[in-house]
Amino acid sequence: MDHFTLTAIFLIVLFFLLGSGIWIGLSLMGVGAIGIMLFDKGFVGANLTDKAWESASSWTLTALPLFIWMGEILYRTRLSEDMFKGLAPWMARLPGGLLHTNVVGCTIFAAVSGSSAATLTTVGKMSIPELRKRGYPEFMTIGTLAGSATLGLMIPPSLTLIVYGVTVNESITQLFMAGILPGIVLASMFSLYIVFWYFLKRDQRPEPEPTMTFREKVWNSRFLAPVILLVLTVIGSMYSGIATATEAAAFGVIGALVLAAFQRSLTFETFFESLMGATRTSAMIALILMGAAFLSLSMGFTGLPRTIAEWIGSLNLSPTVLILALMVFYVLIGMFLDGISSVVLTMAVILPMITTPAFAELGFDLVWFGIFIVVVVEMAQITPPVGFNLFVLQGMTKHEMGYIARTAVPMFLIMVLMVVVLIVFPELATWMPENMRARGGG
């Protein structure tokens, strides 16, 4: 058979296995094995073991299970309950009231979790019953939670940024620092949406909360102090250059264990559950990375990445137009794949396009592109049919998927606006890493 026919068979098998419901990692390995047999006639076992070991033995990747474990420990403590007690007094008098606890709560928990699902579950567990009890519109309660939970993918420690950094061989610490300002800006945009709702839909406003004195607000803030201290320890140690991302993750795990013990919620059962939860998630991501590395090897034999890159290059698109095209591309594939799979599966094709001088001249380096990738992957979390946040919310609220997806539409549009902001102001993602590099902490 000619090369074109073999490539067509390879792609058909790829899409069939990805759509079959088989684990993503195993699907990628299966396609990679078929690619090796079709194009290289080589020994599949040797290639598989070499690439699997190469992808899984990265020292940078050790930060991943540690950050996941930190989030799992805190998820199983009384953190969510305490967060609401600490946040509510400060949010109650803002336009939009306690809806802001969704945004601020997700922002804070994102800084100790790294996972969108863990952020959504933890904050949703605290806010949905409280907001329902106080008469807030269900549409706003669910929509703001769906969008805000995606901040777990951007604000460090972000699991998606770790995987991206390992895939493109970029500093994890630099990527983490790059995610802070865009994460805060995106959270602010979500809060502004709540403010607009408050002034546009006056008839939907709930009864105002009872007023509290400043002293009472400060006293209630004691519930937030431990987790804020943990966030500052993890991020501060990286920014100051005291610790690498992996070392900061270790500090985070120790801090989370101390916090859980301080709350008297660290039992043998919660410790074991957090360890097993972290092990399952880490193993799943490691399997996807192994499969993607093997698939990238076999894709190299097909010549597909090079051909696609050359074809797109021949279109002479400007970097800005190419970025917008990639946004649409990632949103589309994100409808069918989870974020981490989307990143590792496409980097072999995308990397040659984004490392050209034209991109660098506009400030679009690999660190900036990592933040762009996270924003578009966040969009995929709230788009059907495979929007993971939508599934989690459906389980928590028992609403129909269509209703939950409609509540998330405004948040999706805000993320599109965020991409435009990143294109116009690339310094938003690059200023902190460059400043950190200048200080010698990178």
Coordinates of C-alpha atoms in Angstrom, one line a residue:
M1 CA 0.0 0.0 0.0
D2 CA 1.2 3.6 -0.7
H3 CA 2.0 6.1 2.1
F4 CA -1.3 8.0 1.7
T5 CA -3.4 4.8 2.2
L6 CA -1.4 3.8 5.3
T7 CA -1.8 7.3 6.8
A8 CA -5.6 7.1 6.2
I9 CA -5.8 3.8 7.9
F10 CA -3.8 5.2 10.8
L11 CA -6.1 8.2 11.2
I12 CA -9.3 6.0 11.0
V13 CA -8.0 3.7 13.8
L14 CA -7.0 6.8 15.8
F15 CA -10.5 8.3 15.7
F16 CA -12.2 5.0 16.1
L17 CA -10.3 4.1 19.3
L18 CA -10.7 7.6 20.8
G19 CA -14.5 7.5 20.2
S20 CA -14.9 3.9 21.4
G21 CA -14.8 4.7 25.2
I22 CA -11.5 2.8 25.8
W23 CA -9.2 4.6 28.2
I24 CA -7.5 7.5 26.4
G25 CA -4.0 6.3 27.4
L26 CA -4.6 2.7 26.1
S27 CA -6.2 4.1 22.9
L28 CA -3.1 6.2 22.2
M29 CA -0.8 3.3 22.8
G30 CA -2.9 1.1 20.5
V31 CA -2.8 3.6 17.7
G32 CA 0.9 4.1 18.2
A33 CA 1.5 0.4 18.0
I34 CA -0.5 0.1 14.7
G35 CA 1.5 3.1 13.4
I36 CA 4.8 1.5 14.1
M37 CA 3.7 -1.8 12.4
L38 CA 2.4 0.1 9.4
F39 CA 5.3 2.5 8.8
D40 CA 8.4 1.2 10.5
K41 CA 8.0 -2.5 10.6
G42 CA 9.9 -2.2 13.9
F43 CA 9.6 -4.1 17.1
V44 CA 6.6 -2.5 18.9
G45 CA 7.5 -3.7 22.4
A46 CA 11.0 -2.1 22.4
N47 CA 9.6 1.2 21.1
L48 CA 6.8 1.2 23.5
T49 CA 8.9 0.6 26.6
D50 CA 11.5 3.2 25.5
K51 CA 8.9 6.0 25.0
A52 CA 6.9 5.0 28.1
W53 CA 10.0 5.2 30.3
E54 CA 11.2 8.4 28.7
S55 CA 7.8 10.2 29.3
A56 CA 7.3 8.8 32.8
S57 CA 10.8 9.3 34.2
S58 CA 10.9 13.1 33.9
W59 CA 11.9 14.7 37.2
T60 CA 9.7 17.7 36.4
L61 CA 6.7 15.3 36.5
T62 CA 7.2 14.5 40.1
A63 CA 5.4 17.8 41.0
L64 CA 2.2 16.4 39.5
P65 CA 1.3 13.6 42.1
L66 CA 2.4 15.9 44.9
F67 CA 0.1 18.8 43.9
I68 CA -2.7 16.3 43.2
W69 CA -2.2 14.8 46.7
M70 CA -2.3 18.3 48.3
G71 CA -5.6 19.0 46.7
E72 CA -7.0 15.6 47.7
I73 CA -6.1 16.2 51.3
L74 CA -7.8 19.6 51.4
Y75 CA -10.8 18.3 49.5
R76 CA -11.4 15.8 52.3
T77 CA -11.1 18.3 55.2
R78 CA -13.7 20.9 56.5
L79 CA -12.1 23.5 54.2
S80 CA -15.2 24.1 52.0
E81 CA -17.4 24.8 55.1
D82 CA -14.8 27.1 56.6
M83 CA -14.2 28.9 53.4
F84 CA -17.8 30.0 53.1
K85 CA -17.8 31.2 56.7
G86 CA -14.7 33.3 56.0
L87 CA -15.7 34.6 52.6
A88 CA -19.4 35.4 53.1
P89 CA -19.1 38.4 55.4
W90 CA -16.8 40.2 52.9
M91 CA -18.9 39.3 49.8
A92 CA -22.3 40.0 51.1
R93 CA -22.4 43.7 50.5
L94 CA -20.9 43.6 47.0
P95 CA -23.3 44.1 44.0
G96 CA -24.2 40.5 43.4
G97 CA -23.8 39.5 47.0
L98 CA -22.8 35.9 47.8
L99 CA -22.5 34.8 44.2
H100 CA -19.0 36.2 44.4
T101 CA -18.2 33.4 46.9
N102 CA -18.3 31.1 43.8
V103 CA -15.6 33.1 42.1
V104 CA -13.4 34.0 45.0
G105 CA -13.8 30.5 46.6
C106 CA -12.8 28.8 43.3
T107 CA -9.8 31.3 42.9
I108 CA -8.5 30.4 46.4
F109 CA -9.1 26.7 46.1
A110 CA -7.6 26.7 42.6
A111 CA -4.3 27.9 44.2
V112 CA -4.1 24.7 46.3
S113 CA -5.7 22.2 44.0
G114 CA -4.6 22.4 40.4
S115 CA -7.7 20.5 39.3
S116 CA -10.9 21.9 37.9
A117 CA -13.0 19.0 39.1
A118 CA -11.7 19.2 42.7
T119 CA -12.3 23.0 42.7
L120 CA -15.8 22.6 41.4
T121 CA -16.7 19.8 43.8
T122 CA -15.2 21.5 46.9
V123 CA -16.6 25.0 46.3
G124 CA -20.0 23.7 45.0
K125 CA -20.4 21.6 48.1
M126 CA -20.2 24.7 50.2
S127 CA -22.0 27.3 47.9
I128 CA -24.9 25.6 46.2
P129 CA -26.9 24.7 49.4
E130 CA -26.2 28.2 50.9
L131 CA -27.1 30.2 47.8
R132 CA -30.3 28.1 47.3
K133 CA -31.3 28.7 50.9
R134 CA -30.9 32.5 50.4
G135 CA -32.9 32.6 47.2
Y136 CA -30.2 33.3 44.6
P137 CA -31.3 32.4 41.0
E138 CA -30.3 28.8 40.1
F139 CA -29.2 29.9 36.6
M140 CA -26.6 32.3 38.1
T141 CA -25.5 29.9 40.9
I142 CA -24.7 27.1 38.5
G143 CA -23.3 29.2 35.7
T144 CA -20.9 31.2 37.8
L145 CA -19.7 28.0 39.5
A146 CA -19.2 26.2 36.2
G147 CA -17.0 28.9 34.8
S148 CA -15.1 29.8 38.0
A149 CA -14.1 26.2 38.7
T150 CA -12.1 26.3 35.5
L151 CA -9.7 28.6 37.2
G152 CA -8.3 25.4 38.7
L153 CA -6.6 24.8 35.4
M154 CA -4.8 28.2 35.3
I155 CA -3.9 29.4 38.7
P156 CA -0.9 27.5 40.0
P157 CA -0.5 24.7 40.8
S158 CA -2.2 23.8 37.5
L159 CA -2.0 20.1 36.4
T160 CA -2.5 21.2 32.8
L161 CA 0.4 23.5 32.9
I162 CA 2.6 20.8 34.4
V163 CA 1.7 18.4 31.6
Y164 CA 2.2 21.2 29.0
G165 CA 5.6 22.1 30.5
V166 CA 6.8 18.5 30.4
T167 CA 5.5 18.0 26.8
V168 CA 7.3 21.1 25.4
N169 CA 10.2 21.1 27.8
E170 CA 9.4 24.4 29.4
S171 CA 10.1 25.5 33.0
I172 CA 7.1 24.6 35.2
T173 CA 7.9 27.4 37.7
Q174 CA 7.9 29.9 34.8
L175 CA 4.5 28.6 33.6
F176 CA 3.1 28.8 37.1
M177 CA 4.1 32.4 37.5
A178 CA 2.7 33.2 34.1
G179 CA -0.7 31.9 35.2
I180 CA -1.2 34.2 38.2
L181 CA -2.1 37.5 36.5
P182 CA -4.3 36.0 33.8
G183 CA -6.0 33.9 36.4
I184 CA -6.8 37.0 38.5
V185 CA -7.9 39.0 35.5
L186 CA -10.2 36.1 34.4
A187 CA -11.7 35.8 37.9
S188 CA -12.3 39.6 37.9
M189 CA -14.1 39.3 34.6
F190 CA -16.4 36.6 36.1
S191 CA -17.1 38.9 39.1
L192 CA -17.9 41.8 36.7
Y193 CA -20.5 39.5 35.0
I194 CA -22.1 39.1 38.4
V195 CA -22.1 42.8 39.0
F196 CA -23.8 43.4 35.5
W197 CA -26.4 40.8 36.4
Y198 CA -27.1 42.5 39.7
F199 CA -27.9 45.9 38.0
L200 CA -29.6 44.5 34.9
K201 CA -31.9 41.9 36.7
R202 CA -33.1 43.9 39.7
D203 CA -36.2 41.6 40.1
Q204 CA -33.9 38.6 40.7
R205 CA -32.0 40.0 43.6
P206 CA -32.4 38.0 46.8
E207 CA -32.9 39.6 50.3
P208 CA -29.8 41.4 51.5
E209 CA -27.6 39.8 54.1
P210 CA -27.7 41.1 57.7
T211 CA -25.0 43.7 58.2
M212 CA -21.9 42.8 60.2
T213 CA -19.4 45.0 61.9
F214 CA -15.8 45.2 60.6
R215 CA -14.6 43.4 63.8
E216 CA -17.0 40.5 63.1
K217 CA -15.8 40.2 59.5
V218 CA -12.2 40.1 60.6
W219 CA -13.0 37.5 63.3
N220 CA -14.8 35.3 60.7
S221 CA -11.7 35.6 58.4
R222 CA -9.8 33.3 60.8
F223 CA -11.4 30.4 58.9
L224 CA -9.6 31.5 55.7
A225 CA -6.2 32.2 57.3
P226 CA -4.8 28.7 57.1
V227 CA -5.5 28.1 53.4
I228 CA -4.3 31.6 52.5
L229 CA -1.1 30.9 54.4
L230 CA -0.7 27.6 52.4
V231 CA -1.2 29.4 49.1
L232 CA 1.4 32.1 50.0
T233 CA 3.8 29.3 51.1
V234 CA 3.5 27.4 47.8
I235 CA 3.5 30.3 45.4
G236 CA 5.9 32.5 47.4
S237 CA 8.5 29.8 47.6
M238 CA 8.5 29.5 43.8
Y239 CA 8.5 33.2 43.1
S240 CA 11.3 34.0 45.5
G241 CA 13.4 31.2 44.0
I242 CA 13.6 29.3 47.3
A243 CA 12.0 26.2 45.8
T244 CA 11.4 24.6 42.5
A245 CA 7.8 23.5 41.5
T246 CA 8.5 20.0 42.8
E247 CA 9.9 21.3 46.1
A248 CA 7.0 23.7 46.5
A249 CA 4.6 20.8 45.9
A250 CA 6.3 18.9 48.8
F251 CA 5.9 22.0 51.0
G252 CA 2.2 22.1 50.0
V253 CA 1.6 18.5 50.9
I254 CA 3.2 19.0 54.4
G255 CA 1.2 22.2 54.8
A256 CA -2.0 20.4 53.8
L257 CA -1.4 17.6 56.3
V258 CA -0.7 20.1 59.1
L259 CA -3.9 22.0 58.1
A260 CA -6.0 18.8 58.1
A261 CA -4.5 17.8 61.5
F262 CA -5.2 21.3 62.9
Q263 CA -8.8 21.0 61.7
R264 CA -9.0 17.6 63.4
S265 CA -10.2 16.0 60.2
L266 CA -7.0 14.1 59.5
T267 CA -8.0 10.5 60.2
F268 CA -6.4 7.3 58.9
E269 CA -9.4 7.0 56.6
T270 CA -9.1 10.5 55.1
F271 CA -5.3 10.1 54.8
F272 CA -5.7 6.8 52.9
E273 CA -8.5 8.1 50.7
S274 CA -6.5 11.2 49.7
L275 CA -3.5 9.0 48.9
M276 CA -5.5 6.6 46.8
G277 CA -7.3 9.5 45.0
A278 CA -4.0 11.1 44.2
T279 CA -2.6 7.7 43.0
R280 CA -5.5 7.1 40.7
T281 CA -5.4 10.6 39.1
S282 CA -1.6 10.6 38.7
A283 CA -1.6 7.1 37.2
M284 CA -4.3 8.2 34.7
I285 CA -2.3 11.2 33.6
A286 CA 0.9 9.2 33.4
L287 CA -0.8 6.6 31.2
I288 CA -2.1 9.4 28.9
L289 CA 1.5 10.9 28.7
M290 CA 3.0 7.5 27.9
G291 CA 0.4 6.8 25.2
A292 CA 0.9 10.3 23.7
A293 CA 4.7 9.9 23.6
F294 CA 4.3 6.6 21.8
L295 CA 1.7 8.1 19.4
S296 CA 4.0 11.0 18.7
L297 CA 6.8 8.6 17.7
S298 CA 4.5 6.7 15.2
M299 CA 3.1 10.0 13.9
G300 CA 6.6 11.1 13.1
F301 CA 6.8 8.1 10.7
T302 CA 3.6 9.1 9.0
G303 CA 5.0 12.6 8.3
L304 CA 1.6 14.0 9.3
P305 CA 2.7 16.7 11.8
R306 CA 5.2 18.1 9.3
T307 CA 2.7 18.0 6.4
I308 CA 0.0 19.8 8.4
A309 CA 2.6 22.4 9.7
E310 CA 3.8 23.0 6.1
W311 CA 0.2 23.3 4.8
I312 CA -0.7 25.9 7.5
G313 CA 2.5 27.7 6.8
S314 CA 1.7 27.9 3.1
L315 CA -1.5 29.8 4.0
N316 CA 0.6 32.7 5.2
L317 CA -1.7 33.4 8.1
S318 CA -0.7 36.2 10.5
P319 CA 0.2 35.0 14.0
T320 CA -3.0 36.6 15.4
V321 CA -5.3 34.8 12.8
L322 CA -3.4 31.6 13.5
I323 CA -4.0 31.9 17.3
L324 CA -7.8 32.5 16.7
A325 CA -7.9 29.5 14.4
L326 CA -6.2 27.4 17.0
M327 CA -8.7 28.6 19.6
V328 CA -11.5 27.3 17.5
F329 CA -9.6 24.1 16.8
Y330 CA -9.0 23.4 20.5
V331 CA -12.6 24.2 21.5
L332 CA -13.8 21.7 18.9
I333 CA -11.5 18.8 19.9
G334 CA -12.2 19.7 23.6
M335 CA -15.8 18.7 22.9
F336 CA -14.6 15.1 22.7
L337 CA -11.3 14.9 24.6
D338 CA -10.3 16.0 28.1
G339 CA -7.9 18.9 28.4
I340 CA -4.7 17.0 29.2
S341 CA -5.3 14.6 26.3
S342 CA -5.9 17.5 23.9
V343 CA -2.6 19.1 24.9
V344 CA -0.4 16.0 24.6
L345 CA -2.1 14.8 21.4
T346 CA -1.6 18.0 19.4
M347 CA 1.7 19.4 20.5
A348 CA 3.7 17.5 17.9
V349 CA 1.7 19.3 15.2
I350 CA 1.3 22.7 16.9
L351 CA 4.9 23.2 18.2
P352 CA 6.5 24.0 14.8
M353 CA 3.9 26.7 14.2
I354 CA 4.4 28.6 17.4
T355 CA 8.2 28.6 17.5
T356 CA 8.6 30.9 14.5
P357 CA 10.3 34.3 14.6
A358 CA 6.9 36.0 13.7
F359 CA 5.4 34.7 16.9
A360 CA 8.3 35.7 19.0
E361 CA 8.2 39.3 17.7
L362 CA 4.6 39.7 19.0
G363 CA 5.6 38.3 22.4
F364 CA 4.0 34.9 21.8
D365 CA 6.6 32.6 23.3
L366 CA 6.1 29.0 24.7
V367 CA 5.2 30.4 28.2
W368 CA 2.5 32.7 26.7
F369 CA 1.2 29.8 24.5
G370 CA 0.9 27.6 27.6
I371 CA -1.5 30.2 29.2
F372 CA -3.4 30.4 25.9
I373 CA -3.8 26.6 25.8
V374 CA -5.1 26.6 29.4
V375 CA -7.8 29.2 28.6
V376 CA -9.1 27.3 25.5
V377 CA -8.9 24.0 27.5
E378 CA -11.0 25.8 30.2
M379 CA -13.6 26.5 27.5
A380 CA -13.7 22.8 26.7
Q381 CA -14.5 22.0 30.3
I382 CA -17.9 23.7 29.9
T383 CA -18.9 22.7 26.4
P384 CA -21.0 19.6 25.7
P385 CA -20.9 16.7 24.9
V386 CA -17.8 16.0 27.0
G387 CA -17.5 19.1 29.2
F388 CA -16.3 17.5 32.4
N389 CA -17.5 20.4 34.7
L390 CA -21.0 20.0 33.2
F391 CA -21.1 16.3 34.2
V392 CA -19.9 17.1 37.8
L393 CA -22.5 19.8 38.1
Q394 CA -25.2 17.5 36.8
G395 CA -24.4 15.0 39.5
M396 CA -24.4 17.7 42.1
T397 CA -27.6 19.5 41.1
K398 CA -29.7 16.8 39.2
H399 CA -30.5 19.4 36.4
E400 CA -30.6 18.4 32.7
M401 CA -27.3 18.7 30.8
G402 CA -28.8 21.2 28.3
Y403 CA -29.9 23.5 31.2
I404 CA -26.4 23.4 32.8
A405 CA -24.7 24.0 29.4
R406 CA -26.9 27.1 28.9
T407 CA -26.0 28.6 32.3
A408 CA -22.3 28.3 31.3
V409 CA -22.7 30.1 27.9
P410 CA -21.9 33.6 29.4
M411 CA -18.8 32.2 31.1
F412 CA -17.7 30.7 27.8
L413 CA -18.0 34.1 26.1
I414 CA -16.0 35.7 28.8
M415 CA -13.2 33.2 28.2
V416 CA -13.3 34.1 24.5
L417 CA -12.8 37.7 25.5
M418 CA -9.9 36.6 27.7
V419 CA -8.2 35.1 24.7
V420 CA -8.6 38.5 22.9
V421 CA -7.1 40.2 26.0
L422 CA -4.1 37.8 25.9
I423 CA -3.5 38.5 22.3
V424 CA -3.7 42.3 22.7
F425 CA -1.7 42.3 26.0
P426 CA 0.7 39.3 25.9
E427 CA 2.7 40.9 28.7
L428 CA -0.1 39.8 31.0
A429 CA 1.3 36.2 30.8
T430 CA 5.0 37.0 30.3
W431 CA 5.6 39.9 32.8
M432 CA 5.8 37.8 36.0
P433 CA 8.1 35.0 34.5
E434 CA 10.4 37.6 33.0
N435 CA 10.5 39.6 36.3
M436 CA 11.2 36.4 38.2
R437 CA 13.9 35.4 35.8
A438 CA 15.6 38.8 36.2
R439 CA 15.5 38.2 40.0
G440 CA 17.2 34.9 39.5
G441 CA 14.3 32.8 40.6
G442 CA 13.5 31.0 37.4

